Coordinates of C-alpha atoms and ligand atoms in Angstrom, one line a residue:
M1 CA 100.0 76.0 85.4
T2 CA 98.0 76.7 82.3
S3 CA 97.1 80.4 82.0
L4 CA 93.7 81.6 83.1
V5 CA 92.6 82.3 79.5
Q6 CA 93.5 78.8 78.3
Q7 CA 91.5 77.1 81.0
P8 CA 88.6 75.2 79.5
R9 CA 86.3 76.7 82.1
F10 CA 87.5 80.2 81.2
V11 CA 86.7 79.4 77.5
A12 CA 83.3 78.2 78.6
L13 CA 82.8 81.5 80.5
Q14 CA 83.5 83.5 77.5
E15 CA 80.7 81.7 75.7
F16 CA 78.4 83.1 78.4
K17 CA 79.5 86.6 77.7
Q18 CA 77.0 87.5 75.0
R19 CA 74.1 85.8 76.8
E20 CA 74.9 87.6 80.1
Q21 CA 75.4 90.9 78.4
A22 CA 72.1 90.6 76.5
M23 CA 70.2 90.4 79.8
S24 CA 69.7 93.6 81.6
L25 CA 69.8 94.0 85.4
S26 CA 66.1 95.1 85.2
Q27 CA 65.2 91.8 83.4
R28 CA 67.2 89.8 85.9
F29 CA 65.4 91.2 88.8
A30 CA 62.0 91.1 87.1
E31 CA 62.5 87.4 86.3
D32 CA 63.9 86.3 89.6
P33 CA 62.3 87.7 92.8
E34 CA 64.8 85.8 94.8
R35 CA 67.8 87.3 93.1
F36 CA 68.8 89.5 96.1
S37 CA 68.7 86.6 98.5
R38 CA 70.6 84.3 96.2
F39 CA 73.4 86.8 95.5
C40 CA 73.7 88.6 98.9
F41 CA 76.3 86.8 101.0
A42 CA 76.9 86.9 104.7
F43 CA 80.1 87.3 106.6
G44 CA 79.3 86.5 110.2
S45 CA 76.5 88.5 111.7
H46 CA 77.9 92.0 110.9
M47 CA 78.5 92.1 107.2
R48 CA 76.5 91.5 104.0
V49 CA 77.8 91.7 100.5
D50 CA 75.2 92.2 97.8
L51 CA 76.5 90.9 94.5
S52 CA 73.0 90.8 92.9
R53 CA 73.5 93.9 90.8
Q54 CA 76.2 92.4 88.7
H55 CA 76.0 91.0 85.2
W56 CA 76.2 87.4 86.2
S57 CA 74.0 84.4 86.8
N58 CA 74.1 81.3 89.0
E59 CA 75.7 79.4 86.1
V60 CA 78.5 82.0 85.7
L61 CA 79.1 82.0 89.5
A62 CA 79.2 78.2 89.6
L63 CA 81.6 78.1 86.6
L64 CA 83.9 80.7 88.2
C65 CA 84.1 78.6 91.3
E66 CA 85.0 75.5 89.2
L67 CA 87.6 77.6 87.4
A68 CA 89.0 78.5 90.8
R69 CA 89.2 74.9 91.8
D70 CA 90.9 74.0 88.5
M71 CA 93.5 76.8 89.2
K72 CA 94.3 75.2 92.5
L73 CA 92.9 78.0 94.6
A74 CA 92.2 75.8 97.7
P75 CA 95.8 74.7 98.2
A76 CA 97.0 78.3 97.5
I77 CA 94.6 79.5 100.3
E78 CA 96.0 76.9 102.6
A79 CA 99.5 78.0 101.8
L80 CA 98.7 81.6 102.8
F81 CA 98.5 80.3 106.4
G82 CA 101.9 78.6 106.5
D83 CA 105.0 77.6 104.5
N84 CA 104.9 79.4 101.1
R85 CA 107.1 81.2 98.7
F86 CA 104.4 83.3 97.0
N87 CA 106.9 86.1 96.7
H88 CA 109.3 84.0 94.6
T89 CA 111.1 87.0 93.0
E90 CA 112.3 88.0 96.4
G91 CA 112.5 84.5 97.8
R92 CA 110.0 85.4 100.5
A93 CA 106.9 84.0 102.0
A94 CA 103.6 86.0 102.4
L95 CA 102.4 85.2 105.9
H96 CA 100.6 88.3 107.1
T97 CA 97.7 86.1 108.3
A98 CA 100.0 84.9 111.1
L99 CA 100.1 88.5 112.4
R100 CA 96.5 88.2 113.5
M101 CA 96.4 84.6 114.7
P102 CA 95.6 84.2 118.4
A103 CA 98.4 83.1 120.8
G104 CA 98.6 79.3 120.7
A105 CA 97.8 79.1 117.0
S106 CA 100.4 77.8 114.6
A107 CA 101.8 79.1 111.3
V108 CA 104.9 77.2 110.4
L109 CA 107.5 78.8 108.1
D110 CA 110.7 76.9 107.4
G111 CA 110.0 74.6 110.2
V112 CA 109.4 77.4 112.8
N113 CA 106.0 78.4 114.2
V114 CA 106.1 82.2 113.8
V115 CA 103.1 82.9 116.0
P116 CA 105.0 83.0 119.3
Q117 CA 107.4 85.7 117.9
V118 CA 104.4 87.7 116.7
H119 CA 102.9 87.6 120.2
A120 CA 106.2 88.4 121.8
E121 CA 106.4 91.6 119.7
L122 CA 102.7 92.4 120.4
A123 CA 103.5 92.2 124.1
R124 CA 106.4 94.7 123.6
L125 CA 104.0 97.0 121.7
R126 CA 101.4 96.7 124.4
A127 CA 103.9 97.5 127.2
F128 CA 105.2 100.5 125.2
C129 CA 101.7 101.8 124.6
E130 CA 100.8 101.4 128.3
R131 CA 103.9 103.5 129.3
V132 CA 102.9 106.2 126.9
H133 CA 99.3 106.2 127.9
A134 CA 100.2 106.2 131.6
G135 CA 102.4 109.2 131.0
E136 CA 105.5 107.2 132.1
W137 CA 107.3 107.7 128.8
R138 CA 108.3 111.4 129.0
G139 CA 109.9 113.8 126.6
F140 CA 113.0 116.0 127.2
G141 CA 111.2 118.4 129.5
G142 CA 109.8 115.6 131.7
Q143 CA 106.3 116.0 130.2
P144 CA 104.1 113.1 128.9
I145 CA 103.7 112.5 125.2
T146 CA 100.6 114.1 123.5
D147 CA 101.5 113.8 119.8
V148 CA 102.8 110.9 117.8
V149 CA 104.2 111.6 114.3
N150 CA 104.5 108.5 112.1
I151 CA 107.1 109.0 109.5
G152 CA 106.7 106.4 106.7
I153 CA 105.4 106.0 103.2
G154 CA 103.4 103.4 101.2
G155 CA 102.6 100.4 103.4
S156 CA 104.4 102.1 106.3
D157 CA 101.9 105.0 106.2
L158 CA 98.7 104.2 104.3
G159 CA 97.4 101.5 106.6
P160 CA 97.9 103.2 110.0
A161 CA 96.8 106.6 108.6
M162 CA 93.7 105.1 107.1
V163 CA 92.8 103.1 110.3
V164 CA 93.4 106.0 112.6
E165 CA 91.1 108.2 110.5
A166 CA 88.5 105.5 110.0
L167 CA 88.2 104.9 113.8
A168 CA 88.4 108.6 114.8
P169 CA 85.4 108.3 117.1
Y170 CA 87.6 105.9 119.2
L171 CA 90.4 108.4 119.7
D172 CA 90.2 108.7 123.5
R173 CA 93.8 108.1 124.7
G174 CA 94.9 111.7 124.7
I175 CA 97.2 111.1 121.8
R176 CA 97.0 112.9 118.5
A177 CA 98.4 110.9 115.6
H178 CA 100.0 112.7 112.6
F179 CA 101.3 111.1 109.5
V180 CA 104.2 112.4 107.4
S181 CA 105.0 110.5 104.2
N182 CA 105.6 112.9 101.3
M183 CA 109.0 114.1 100.0
D184 CA 107.3 117.5 99.7
A185 CA 108.4 119.2 102.9
A186 CA 105.0 120.9 103.0
Q187 CA 103.6 117.9 104.9
L188 CA 106.4 117.7 107.5
A189 CA 106.5 121.4 108.0
S190 CA 102.8 121.7 108.5
V191 CA 102.8 118.8 111.1
L192 CA 105.8 120.2 112.9
A193 CA 104.1 123.6 113.1
T194 CA 101.3 122.1 115.1
V195 CA 103.2 120.0 117.7
D196 CA 105.2 120.7 120.8
P197 CA 108.7 119.1 120.5
A198 CA 108.8 118.3 124.2
R199 CA 105.6 116.2 124.0
T200 CA 106.1 114.6 120.6
L201 CA 107.1 111.1 119.8
F202 CA 108.3 110.2 116.3
V203 CA 107.7 106.7 115.0
V204 CA 110.0 106.1 112.0
S205 CA 108.3 103.3 110.1
S206 CA 110.0 101.6 107.3
K207 CA 110.3 97.9 106.4
T208 CA 113.7 98.5 104.7
F209 CA 114.7 101.6 106.6
T210 CA 116.2 102.9 103.3
T211 CA 113.3 104.6 101.7
D212 CA 114.4 108.1 100.7
E213 CA 111.2 109.9 101.7
T214 CA 111.2 108.4 105.1
M215 CA 114.9 108.8 105.8
T216 CA 114.8 112.4 104.6
N217 CA 111.8 113.3 106.8
A218 CA 113.2 111.4 109.8
R219 CA 116.5 113.2 109.6
A220 CA 114.7 116.6 109.3
A221 CA 112.5 115.7 112.3
R222 CA 115.6 114.7 114.3
A223 CA 117.3 118.0 113.5
W224 CA 114.1 119.9 114.5
L225 CA 113.9 118.0 117.8
L226 CA 117.6 118.6 118.5
A227 CA 117.2 122.3 117.8
A228 CA 114.4 122.4 120.4
C229 CA 116.0 120.4 123.2
G230 CA 119.6 121.2 122.5
D231 CA 120.8 117.9 123.9
E232 CA 121.8 114.9 121.8
T233 CA 121.2 112.5 124.7
Q234 CA 117.5 113.6 124.9
V235 CA 116.7 112.7 121.3
K236 CA 116.1 109.1 122.1
K237 CA 113.1 109.9 124.2
H238 CA 111.4 111.1 121.1
F239 CA 112.3 108.5 118.5
V240 CA 111.3 104.9 118.1
A241 CA 111.5 102.8 114.9
V242 CA 109.5 100.1 113.3
S243 CA 111.4 98.0 110.8
T244 CA 112.8 94.6 109.7
N245 CA 116.3 96.1 109.3
A246 CA 117.9 96.4 112.7
A247 CA 121.3 97.4 111.3
A248 CA 119.9 100.4 109.4
V249 CA 117.9 101.5 112.4
Q250 CA 121.0 101.5 114.6
E251 CA 123.0 103.3 111.9
F252 CA 120.3 106.0 111.9
G253 CA 120.8 106.4 115.6
I254 CA 117.9 104.7 117.1
D255 CA 118.8 102.1 119.7
T256 CA 117.4 98.7 118.8
E257 CA 115.8 98.5 122.2
Q258 CA 113.5 101.3 120.9
M259 CA 112.9 99.3 117.7
F260 CA 109.8 97.2 117.1
E261 CA 110.3 94.4 114.7
F262 CA 108.5 92.8 111.9
W263 CA 109.6 90.2 109.4
S264 CA 110.5 89.8 105.8
W265 CA 107.4 87.6 105.3
V266 CA 105.2 90.6 105.9
G267 CA 104.8 92.7 102.7
G268 CA 104.7 96.4 103.2
R269 CA 101.1 96.8 102.0
F270 CA 100.0 93.9 104.3
S271 CA 101.8 95.2 107.4
L272 CA 99.4 97.3 109.4
W273 CA 98.7 94.3 111.6
S274 CA 102.4 94.2 112.7
A275 CA 104.4 96.8 114.6
I276 CA 103.6 99.1 111.7
G277 CA 100.2 99.5 113.5
L278 CA 101.9 101.2 116.5
P279 CA 100.3 104.6 115.7
I280 CA 97.0 102.8 115.7
A281 CA 97.6 101.2 119.1
L282 CA 98.9 104.5 120.5
A283 CA 96.0 106.6 119.2
L284 CA 93.2 104.2 119.9
G285 CA 94.4 101.9 122.6
F286 CA 96.0 98.5 122.4
E287 CA 92.7 96.7 123.0
R288 CA 91.2 98.4 119.9
F289 CA 94.2 97.3 117.9
E290 CA 93.6 93.8 119.1
Q291 CA 89.9 94.0 118.0
L292 CA 91.1 95.1 114.6
L293 CA 93.4 92.0 114.5
A294 CA 90.5 89.8 115.7
G295 CA 88.2 91.1 112.9
A296 CA 90.9 90.3 110.3
H297 CA 91.4 86.9 111.8
E298 CA 87.7 86.1 111.6
M299 CA 87.9 87.0 107.9
D300 CA 91.0 84.7 107.6
E301 CA 89.0 81.9 109.0
H302 CA 86.1 82.6 106.7
L303 CA 88.5 82.5 103.7
R304 CA 90.0 79.3 104.9
H305 CA 86.9 77.3 105.8
T306 CA 84.0 78.6 103.7
P307 CA 83.1 76.9 100.4
F308 CA 83.9 79.1 97.4
E309 CA 80.2 79.5 96.6
Q310 CA 79.7 81.3 99.9
N311 CA 83.2 82.7 100.4
V312 CA 83.0 86.5 100.3
P313 CA 86.6 87.3 99.4
V314 CA 86.7 84.5 96.8
L315 CA 83.5 85.7 95.3
L316 CA 84.7 89.3 95.1
A317 CA 87.8 88.1 93.4
L318 CA 86.0 85.8 91.0
L319 CA 83.5 88.6 90.2
S320 CA 86.4 90.9 89.3
I321 CA 87.9 88.2 87.1
W322 CA 84.6 88.0 85.3
N323 CA 84.3 91.8 85.0
I324 CA 87.9 92.4 84.0
N325 CA 88.8 89.3 81.9
V326 CA 85.5 88.5 80.3
L327 CA 83.4 91.6 80.2
G328 CA 86.4 93.9 79.8
L329 CA 85.6 96.3 82.6
T330 CA 89.1 97.2 83.9
S331 CA 88.4 99.9 86.5
E332 CA 86.8 99.6 90.0
G333 CA 85.4 102.5 91.8
I334 CA 85.3 102.3 95.6
F335 CA 82.7 104.5 97.3
P336 CA 82.6 104.3 101.1
Y337 CA 79.5 106.2 102.5
S338 CA 81.4 107.0 105.6
H339 CA 83.5 110.2 105.9
H340 CA 85.9 108.5 108.2
L341 CA 86.8 106.1 105.4
K342 CA 88.1 108.9 103.2
R343 CA 91.6 107.3 103.0
F344 CA 90.2 103.8 102.3
P345 CA 90.3 104.2 98.4
A346 CA 94.0 105.3 98.6
Y347 CA 94.7 102.4 100.9
L348 CA 93.1 100.0 98.5
Q349 CA 94.9 101.5 95.6
Q350 CA 98.2 100.5 97.0
L351 CA 96.9 97.1 98.2
N352 CA 95.5 96.1 94.9
M353 CA 97.5 98.1 92.3
E354 CA 100.9 97.5 93.8
S355 CA 100.0 93.8 94.3
N356 CA 98.3 93.0 91.0
G357 CA 99.7 95.6 88.6
K358 CA 101.9 93.0 87.1
G359 CA 102.6 91.9 83.5
V360 CA 104.5 88.6 83.9
N361 CA 103.3 85.3 85.4
S362 CA 105.1 83.1 87.9
L363 CA 107.4 81.7 85.2
G364 CA 108.4 85.2 84.1
E365 CA 106.4 85.0 80.9
K366 CA 104.3 87.9 79.7
V367 CA 100.7 87.5 80.6
T368 CA 98.3 87.7 77.7
H369 CA 95.3 88.9 79.7
N370 CA 94.4 91.9 81.8
T371 CA 95.5 91.8 85.4
G372 CA 95.0 94.4 88.2
P373 CA 92.2 96.9 87.6
V374 CA 92.6 100.7 88.0
V375 CA 91.2 101.2 91.6
W376 CA 90.0 104.6 92.6
G377 CA 87.3 106.2 94.6
E378 CA 86.0 108.8 97.0
V379 CA 83.6 109.0 99.9
G380 CA 79.9 109.4 99.4
T381 CA 78.1 111.7 99.1
N382 CA 81.0 113.8 97.9
G383 CA 81.6 111.7 94.8
Q384 CA 78.0 112.1 93.7
H385 CA 78.6 115.8 93.1
A386 CA 81.9 115.3 91.3
F387 CA 82.3 112.3 89.0
F388 CA 79.2 110.2 89.3
Q389 CA 77.9 111.7 86.2
L390 CA 80.4 109.6 84.3
L391 CA 79.3 106.5 86.2
H392 CA 75.7 107.1 85.2
Q393 CA 75.9 108.3 81.6
G394 CA 79.6 108.1 80.5
S395 CA 80.7 105.9 77.7
Q396 CA 82.8 103.7 80.0
V397 CA 81.2 101.2 82.5
V398 CA 82.9 101.3 85.9
P399 CA 81.8 98.6 88.4
A400 CA 81.1 100.5 91.6
E401 CA 81.6 99.2 95.1
F402 CA 79.5 100.9 97.8
I403 CA 80.4 100.5 101.5
G404 CA 77.9 101.5 104.1
F405 CA 77.1 101.2 107.8
A406 CA 73.6 100.8 109.2
R407 CA 74.4 102.7 112.4
S408 CA 76.3 105.9 112.8
T409 CA 78.5 106.9 115.7
Y410 CA 77.1 110.4 115.6
D411 CA 73.8 111.5 117.0
Y412 CA 72.6 113.0 113.7
P413 CA 69.9 110.6 112.6
E414 CA 68.7 112.8 109.7
H415 CA 72.2 112.9 108.3
H416 CA 72.6 109.2 108.5
R417 CA 69.2 108.4 106.9
K418 CA 70.1 110.8 104.1
L419 CA 73.6 109.3 103.7
L420 CA 72.3 105.8 103.4
G421 CA 69.4 106.8 101.3
N422 CA 71.9 108.3 98.9
M423 CA 74.0 105.2 98.8
L424 CA 71.1 103.0 98.1
A425 CA 69.8 105.4 95.5
Q426 CA 73.1 105.5 93.6
A427 CA 73.2 101.7 93.3
Q428 CA 69.5 101.7 92.2
A429 CA 70.0 104.4 89.6
L430 CA 73.1 102.7 88.2
A431 CA 71.3 99.4 87.9
F432 CA 67.8 100.4 86.7
G433 CA 68.3 103.9 85.2
K434 CA 65.4 105.8 83.7
N435 CA 64.0 105.0 80.3
R436 CA 62.8 107.3 77.5
T437 CA 59.2 106.8 78.3
Q438 CA 59.7 107.8 81.9
V439 CA 61.7 110.8 80.9
E440 CA 59.2 112.0 78.3
A441 CA 56.3 111.6 80.8
E442 CA 58.3 113.7 83.4
L443 CA 59.0 116.4 80.9
A444 CA 55.4 116.5 79.8
A445 CA 54.3 116.8 83.4
E446 CA 56.6 119.8 83.7
G447 CA 54.7 121.4 80.9
L448 CA 57.3 121.1 78.1
N449 CA 56.0 121.0 74.5
T450 CA 56.7 118.1 72.1
E451 CA 59.7 119.8 70.5
A452 CA 61.4 120.6 73.8
I453 CA 60.8 117.1 75.0
A454 CA 62.3 115.6 71.9
R455 CA 65.4 117.9 72.3
L456 CA 65.9 117.3 76.0
A457 CA 64.9 113.6 76.4
P458 CA 68.1 112.0 75.1
S459 CA 70.3 113.8 77.6
K460 CA 68.0 112.8 80.5
V461 CA 67.7 109.1 79.7
M462 CA 69.7 106.9 82.0
D463 CA 70.3 103.6 80.4
G464 CA 71.1 102.0 83.8
N465 CA 72.3 98.4 83.6
R466 CA 75.5 99.4 85.3
P467 CA 77.0 97.0 87.8
S468 CA 77.6 97.6 91.5
T469 CA 78.3 95.8 94.7
T470 CA 77.0 97.0 98.1
M471 CA 78.8 96.0 101.3
L472 CA 76.8 96.7 104.3
C473 CA 78.1 96.5 107.9
D474 CA 76.2 97.1 111.1
E475 CA 78.7 99.8 112.2
L476 CA 82.2 101.0 111.7
N477 CA 84.1 99.6 114.6
P478 CA 87.6 98.2 115.0
H479 CA 86.5 94.6 114.5
N480 CA 84.4 95.3 111.4
L481 CA 87.2 97.4 109.9
G482 CA 89.7 94.6 110.5
A483 CA 87.4 92.2 108.7
L484 CA 86.8 94.7 105.8
I485 CA 90.5 95.3 105.2
A486 CA 91.3 91.6 105.3
L487 CA 88.5 91.0 102.9
Y488 CA 90.2 93.2 100.4
E489 CA 93.6 91.7 101.1
H490 CA 92.2 88.3 100.3
K491 CA 90.3 89.5 97.2
T492 CA 93.7 90.8 96.0
F493 CA 95.4 87.5 96.8
V494 CA 92.8 85.3 95.1
Q495 CA 93.0 87.5 92.0
G496 CA 96.7 87.0 91.9
V497 CA 96.4 83.2 92.2
L498 CA 94.0 83.1 89.2
W499 CA 96.1 85.4 87.2
N500 CA 99.2 83.4 88.2
I501 CA 101.1 86.5 89.1
N502 CA 103.3 87.4 92.1
S503 CA 101.1 89.7 94.2
F504 CA 103.8 90.3 96.7
D505 CA 106.6 92.0 94.9
Q506 CA 106.8 95.6 93.3
W507 CA 109.7 95.8 91.0
G508 CA 107.9 98.4 88.9
V509 CA 108.6 101.1 91.4
E510 CA 112.4 100.6 91.4
L511 CA 113.4 102.2 88.1
G512 CA 111.9 105.5 89.1
K513 CA 113.7 105.5 92.4
K514 CA 117.1 104.9 90.6
L515 CA 116.4 107.6 88.0
A516 CA 115.4 110.0 90.7
A517 CA 118.7 109.6 92.4
R518 CA 120.5 110.8 89.3
L519 CA 118.2 113.7 88.7
I520 CA 118.5 114.8 92.3
T521 CA 122.3 115.0 91.8
D522 CA 121.7 117.0 88.6
L523 CA 119.4 119.4 90.4
A524 CA 122.1 120.1 93.0
D525 CA 124.4 121.3 90.2
D526 CA 123.7 124.7 88.7
G527 CA 125.4 123.8 85.4
V528 CA 123.7 122.7 82.2
T529 CA 122.7 119.0 82.2
T530 CA 122.9 117.2 78.9
R531 CA 123.1 113.5 79.9
H532 CA 119.3 112.8 79.6
D533 CA 116.7 112.7 76.9
S534 CA 115.9 116.2 75.5
A535 CA 112.6 116.5 77.4
T536 CA 114.3 115.9 80.8
N537 CA 117.3 118.1 79.9
G538 CA 114.9 120.9 78.9
L539 CA 112.8 120.7 82.0
L540 CA 115.9 120.6 84.2
A541 CA 117.2 123.7 82.5
Q542 CA 113.9 125.5 83.1
I543 CA 113.8 124.5 86.8
K544 CA 117.3 125.8 87.3
A545 CA 116.4 129.0 85.5
W546 CA 113.4 129.6 87.8
K547 CA 114.7 128.3 91.1
Ligands
F6P601 O1 108.3 101.9 96.8 C1 107.3 101.0 97.1 C2 107.5 100.5 98.5 O2 108.5 99.6 98.6 C3 106.2 99.9 99.1 O3 106.0 98.6 98.7 C4 106.4 100.1 100.5 O4 105.2 99.9 101.2 C5 106.9 101.5 100.6 O5 107.7 101.6 99.5 C6 107.7 101.8 101.8 O6 108.7 100.9 102.0 P1 109.5 100.9 103.4 O7 108.5 100.4 104.4 O8 110.6 99.9 103.2 O9 110.0 102.2 103.7

């Protein structure tokens, strides 16, 4: 396939660049009173995505949709629901959409409908959750489980950890969920210090079951448990596994009867809908997990059946192509105005940056255009008092994505009004700013003299004209969260199709793992190490001197 930048419609888009940049957001809104209604898109009856405060026009949007057609996006989307080999470097399909299909649906891979096996595993998960919730699954002292510790990292941690935090108001099953991912023992030690071994269940989650952080933490947890119960035969009451690698699970010492399975066609960062979501189902209840799946499935259907011009994930992806590849804006700030979404930016970082941080196309050729943006963020209003200064007046323009919820779960109406007021204000300030005349008038009203006004005014002018998107939902519930996550999954996928990259592998993380193995050996040896570059040798020497 011809690369994005050689596509005639991409070339045409570049010709729009100057014209679009010359028109400020203030002008756009002044000239078009219907701009909001034309650029605010609906997903079902619970979500609105306002793309009106972006530097684009109807013509640009239409051209982007044509570009997507030229780049065969429609068949690619269809392939996401069945036979595909999107992950060609690993010879794997990407079929996470099958994880949230209803029973009776069909997703055929290599001639086999995978939906029945998905539902068979869901049924096992449900039965297990019910046993834990009913107090039938008991620890070594005969007591019910009260704490679940998920041991996993990356996709085997971020999704469940983010969802459990996001849906904290729904934690009503008497189960506390904890997450241990880091190789820094500080995390494991601090979790173990707060739980009772007799009532704790460890979920060792790893697609490969070889990831060093997870295996190291799991072995340490096992030793801690054994030290407490003193009986090897009791350990199995406290460990279950989630993996695609039954042999490694068994080798670790977890019976495969206590293993929940998922499949090679589920990428780690797309896996929270599978058995990787076990901590979610345990902490929130299985029916809430099902609502999460249903929300994601609704977004899948929207992606599959909505014309590009109204298709929310497609539009978000096309907008990012416009911002990144035409306007040169290579960073995206994610700002959820919901404290429970505090892990959402970290989750999206893995989803998008591990998927689309790629430099070669599907033929293995170097790409000649930008691919995945730098994704970062923080919850509002906290971010406002930290780094929003740069968003408003800094020399770089960062497109901002605000996520807000009309209703709050908490009975603090004043807080919620202020929270939403702040979110709306940020998008407004970014777009429309404050010009020199307004600033001078304000300073004059404060009684400043002409000289002081002239000195201060430049620092107080806000140019505005900075793009943002606002996503608004009625409330943060399992269904809406499922849809929101799937929305970002599909945005990531569509970006990958247009960039013609493999969004489903992650070879870039392998070299560091290999080098770490050598360095860990060197750290275990007190002698002088000389086999590395001089910086590494020097730092090793210093660590050894100080340890
Ligand atoms: O190192 C990156 C990575 O492979 C991610 O893609 C993955 O989500 C994470 O590590 C954990 O992998 P696993 O589930 O196999 O332990």
